[in-house]
PDB file of C-alpha atoms in Angstrom:
ATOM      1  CA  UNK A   1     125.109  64.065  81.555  1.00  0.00           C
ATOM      2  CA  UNK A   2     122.115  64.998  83.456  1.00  0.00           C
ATOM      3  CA  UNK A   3     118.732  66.573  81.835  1.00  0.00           C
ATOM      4  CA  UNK A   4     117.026  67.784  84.643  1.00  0.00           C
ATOM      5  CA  UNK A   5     118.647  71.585  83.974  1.00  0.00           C
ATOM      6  CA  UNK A   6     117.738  71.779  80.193  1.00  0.00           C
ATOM      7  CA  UNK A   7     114.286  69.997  80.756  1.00  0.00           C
ATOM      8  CA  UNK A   8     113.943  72.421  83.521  1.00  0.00           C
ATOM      9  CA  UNK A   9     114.792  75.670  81.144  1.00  0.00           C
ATOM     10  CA  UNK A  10     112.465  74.435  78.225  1.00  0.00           C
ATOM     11  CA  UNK A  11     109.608  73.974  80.728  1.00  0.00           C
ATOM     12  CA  UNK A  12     110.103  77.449  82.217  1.00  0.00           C
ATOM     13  CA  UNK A  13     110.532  79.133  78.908  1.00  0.00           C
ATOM     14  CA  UNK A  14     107.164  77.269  77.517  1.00  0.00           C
ATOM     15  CA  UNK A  15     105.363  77.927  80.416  1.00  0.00           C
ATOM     16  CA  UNK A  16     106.173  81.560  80.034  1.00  0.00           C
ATOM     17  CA  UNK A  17     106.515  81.967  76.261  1.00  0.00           C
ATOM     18  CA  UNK A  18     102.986  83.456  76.389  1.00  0.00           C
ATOM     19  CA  UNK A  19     102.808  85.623  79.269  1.00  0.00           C
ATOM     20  CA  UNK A  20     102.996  89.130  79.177  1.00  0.00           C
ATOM     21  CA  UNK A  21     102.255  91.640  81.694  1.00  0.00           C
ATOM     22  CA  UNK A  22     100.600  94.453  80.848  1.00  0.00           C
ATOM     23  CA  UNK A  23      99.299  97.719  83.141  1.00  0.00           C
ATOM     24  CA  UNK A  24      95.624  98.124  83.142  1.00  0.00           C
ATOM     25  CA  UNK A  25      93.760 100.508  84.504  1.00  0.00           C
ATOM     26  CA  UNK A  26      91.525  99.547  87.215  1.00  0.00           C
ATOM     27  CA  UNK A  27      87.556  99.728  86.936  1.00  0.00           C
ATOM     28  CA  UNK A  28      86.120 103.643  88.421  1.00  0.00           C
ATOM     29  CA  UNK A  29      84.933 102.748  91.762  1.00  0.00           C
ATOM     30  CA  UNK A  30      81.973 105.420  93.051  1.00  0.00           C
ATOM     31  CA  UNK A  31      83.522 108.203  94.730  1.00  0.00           C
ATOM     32  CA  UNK A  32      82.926 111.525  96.215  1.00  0.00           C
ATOM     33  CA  UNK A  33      86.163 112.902  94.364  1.00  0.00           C
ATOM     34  CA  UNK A  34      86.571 112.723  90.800  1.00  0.00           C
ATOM     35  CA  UNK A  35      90.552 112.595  90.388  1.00  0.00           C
ATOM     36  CA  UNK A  36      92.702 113.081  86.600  1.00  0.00           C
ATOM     37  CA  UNK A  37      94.721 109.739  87.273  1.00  0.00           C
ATOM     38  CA  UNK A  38      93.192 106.239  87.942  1.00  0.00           C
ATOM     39  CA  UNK A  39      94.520 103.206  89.679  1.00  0.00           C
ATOM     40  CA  UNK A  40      96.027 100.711  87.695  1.00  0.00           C
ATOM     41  CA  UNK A  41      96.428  97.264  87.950  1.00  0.00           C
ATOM     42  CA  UNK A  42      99.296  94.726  86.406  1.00  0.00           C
ATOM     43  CA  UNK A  43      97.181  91.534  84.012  1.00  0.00           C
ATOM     44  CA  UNK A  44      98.558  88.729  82.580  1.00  0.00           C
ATOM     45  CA  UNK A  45      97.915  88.562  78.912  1.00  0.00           C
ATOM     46  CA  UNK A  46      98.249  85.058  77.052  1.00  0.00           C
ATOM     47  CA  UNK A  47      99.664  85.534  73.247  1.00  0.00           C
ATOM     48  CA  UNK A  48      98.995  83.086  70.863  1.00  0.00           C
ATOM     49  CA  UNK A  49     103.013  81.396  70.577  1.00  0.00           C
ATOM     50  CA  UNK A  50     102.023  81.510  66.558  1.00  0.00           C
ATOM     51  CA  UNK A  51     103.624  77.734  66.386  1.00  0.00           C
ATOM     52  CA  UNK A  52     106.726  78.708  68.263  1.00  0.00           C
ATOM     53  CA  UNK A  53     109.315  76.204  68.263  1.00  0.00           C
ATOM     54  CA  UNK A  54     112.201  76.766  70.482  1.00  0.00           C
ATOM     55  CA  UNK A  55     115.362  74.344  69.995  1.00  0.00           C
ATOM     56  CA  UNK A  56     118.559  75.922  71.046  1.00  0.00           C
ATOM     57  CA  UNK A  57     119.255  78.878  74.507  1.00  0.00           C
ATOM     58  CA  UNK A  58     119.037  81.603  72.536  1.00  0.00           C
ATOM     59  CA  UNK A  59     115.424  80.830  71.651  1.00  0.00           C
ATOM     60  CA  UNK A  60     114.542  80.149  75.161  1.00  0.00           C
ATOM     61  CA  UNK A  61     116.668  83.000  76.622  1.00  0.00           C
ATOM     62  CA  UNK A  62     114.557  85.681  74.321  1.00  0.00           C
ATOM     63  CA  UNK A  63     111.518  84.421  75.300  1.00  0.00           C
ATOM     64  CA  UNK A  64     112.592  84.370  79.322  1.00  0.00           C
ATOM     65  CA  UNK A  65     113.477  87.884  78.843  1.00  0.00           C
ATOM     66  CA  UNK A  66     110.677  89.344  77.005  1.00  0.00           C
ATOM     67  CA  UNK A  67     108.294  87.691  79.941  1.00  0.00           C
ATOM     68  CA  UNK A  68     111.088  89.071  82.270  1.00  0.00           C
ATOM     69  CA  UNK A  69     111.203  92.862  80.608  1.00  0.00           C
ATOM     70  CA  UNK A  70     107.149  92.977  80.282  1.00  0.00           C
ATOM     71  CA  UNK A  71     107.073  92.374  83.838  1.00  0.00           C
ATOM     72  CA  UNK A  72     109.765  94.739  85.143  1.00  0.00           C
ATOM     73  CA  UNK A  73     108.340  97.579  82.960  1.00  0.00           C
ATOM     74  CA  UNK A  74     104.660  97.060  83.370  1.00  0.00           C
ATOM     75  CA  UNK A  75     105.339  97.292  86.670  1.00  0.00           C
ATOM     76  CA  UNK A  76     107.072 100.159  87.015  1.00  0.00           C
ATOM     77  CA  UNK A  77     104.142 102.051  84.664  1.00  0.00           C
ATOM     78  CA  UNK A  78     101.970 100.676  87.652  1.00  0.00           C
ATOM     79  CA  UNK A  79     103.649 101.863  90.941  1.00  0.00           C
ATOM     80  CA  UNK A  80     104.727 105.218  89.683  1.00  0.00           C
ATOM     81  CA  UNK A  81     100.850 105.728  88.555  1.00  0.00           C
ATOM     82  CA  UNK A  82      99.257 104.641  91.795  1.00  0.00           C
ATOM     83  CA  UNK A  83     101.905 106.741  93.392  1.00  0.00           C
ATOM     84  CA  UNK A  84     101.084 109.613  91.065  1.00  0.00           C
ATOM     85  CA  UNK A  85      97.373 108.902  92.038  1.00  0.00           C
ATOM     86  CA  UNK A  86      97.725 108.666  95.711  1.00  0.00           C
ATOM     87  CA  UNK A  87      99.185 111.787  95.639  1.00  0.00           C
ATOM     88  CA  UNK A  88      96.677 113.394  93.853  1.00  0.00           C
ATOM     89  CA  UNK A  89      93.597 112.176  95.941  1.00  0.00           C
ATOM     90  CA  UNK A  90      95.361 112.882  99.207  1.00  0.00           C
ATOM     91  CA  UNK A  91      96.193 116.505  98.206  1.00  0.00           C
ATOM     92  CA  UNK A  92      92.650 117.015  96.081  1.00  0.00           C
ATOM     93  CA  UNK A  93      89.762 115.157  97.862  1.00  0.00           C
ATOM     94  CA  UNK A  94      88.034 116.587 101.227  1.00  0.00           C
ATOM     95  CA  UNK A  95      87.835 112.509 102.685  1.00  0.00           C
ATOM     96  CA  UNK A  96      91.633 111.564 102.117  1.00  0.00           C
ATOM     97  CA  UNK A  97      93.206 110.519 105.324  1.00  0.00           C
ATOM     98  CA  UNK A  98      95.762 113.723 104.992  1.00  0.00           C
ATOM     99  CA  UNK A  99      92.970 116.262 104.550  1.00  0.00           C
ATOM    100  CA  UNK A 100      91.212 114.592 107.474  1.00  0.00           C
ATOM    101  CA  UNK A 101      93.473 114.724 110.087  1.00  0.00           C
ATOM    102  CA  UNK A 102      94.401 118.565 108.894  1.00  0.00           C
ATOM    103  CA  UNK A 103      90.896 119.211 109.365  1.00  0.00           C
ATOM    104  CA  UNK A 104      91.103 117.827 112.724  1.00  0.00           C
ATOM    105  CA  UNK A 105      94.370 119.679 113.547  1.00  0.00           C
ATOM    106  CA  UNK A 106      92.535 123.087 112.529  1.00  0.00           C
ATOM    107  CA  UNK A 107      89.397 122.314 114.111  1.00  0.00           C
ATOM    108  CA  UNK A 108      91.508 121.114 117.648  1.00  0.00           C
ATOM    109  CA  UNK A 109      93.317 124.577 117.598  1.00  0.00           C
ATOM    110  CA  UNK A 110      90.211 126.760 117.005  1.00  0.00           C
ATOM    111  CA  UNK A 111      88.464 125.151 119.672  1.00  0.00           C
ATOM    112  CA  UNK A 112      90.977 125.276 122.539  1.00  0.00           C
ATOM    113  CA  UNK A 113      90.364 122.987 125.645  1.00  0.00           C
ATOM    114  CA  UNK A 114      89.479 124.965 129.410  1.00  0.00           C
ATOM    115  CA  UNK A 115      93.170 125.274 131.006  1.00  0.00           C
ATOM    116  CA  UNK A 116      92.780 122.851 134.613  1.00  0.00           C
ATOM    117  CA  UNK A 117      92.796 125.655 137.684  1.00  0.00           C
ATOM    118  CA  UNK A 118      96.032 123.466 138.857  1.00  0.00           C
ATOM    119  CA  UNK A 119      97.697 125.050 136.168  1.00  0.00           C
ATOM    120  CA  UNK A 120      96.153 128.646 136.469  1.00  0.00           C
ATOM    121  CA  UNK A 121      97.446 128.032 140.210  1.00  0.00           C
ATOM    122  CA  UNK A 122     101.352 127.990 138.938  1.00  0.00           C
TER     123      UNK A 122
END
């Protein structure tokens, strides 16, 4: 019977017994628009195991899927709130790329550009 698969398991699940992923939200940066939302970043949090001891699958499958579940919902929390916030800056701030190039759209069709005579000619 080979022990590379359950040495293999009881390494991964130690290794991740005391991560968690957690949202955070990233530090203000200066800018020219205040906006309601912030960015948000995921961490990795290290818990104290408390003396956990882990001897049969069920052990390590709990702790696999509690470092599996923090991820998967931490980062969901994230990319919906940076979506949330990209939104909001491009629709609310005067230097967001899709308020810029409206600007220049306007600006291009109150300034209209001399006809050539070729065309006049038609």
């Amino acid at each position: 019977m080979s022990t590379r698969k359950p040495f293999a398991t009881v390494s991964l699940a130690l290794a991740l017994s005391a991560c968690v992923v957690v949202p955070v939200e990233d530090e203000v940066a200066a800018s020219s628009c205040d906006t309601y939302t912030k960015s948000m970043t995921l961490k990795t949090v290290t818990a104290n195991g408390g003396g956990l001891h882990c001897r049969d699958e069920a052990c390590l499958a709990v702790i696999l899927a509690v470092s599996a579940g923090s991820l998967i919902v931490s980062g969901s929390i994230v990319l919906t709130n940076n979506t949330v916030h990209w939104l909001e800056y491009q629709g609310s701030c005067d230097d967001s790329f899709l308020n810029t190039t409206k600007q220049r759209f306007l600006d291009s069709l109150d300034d209209p550009k001399p006809v050539s005579a070729k065309l006049l000619a038609q």
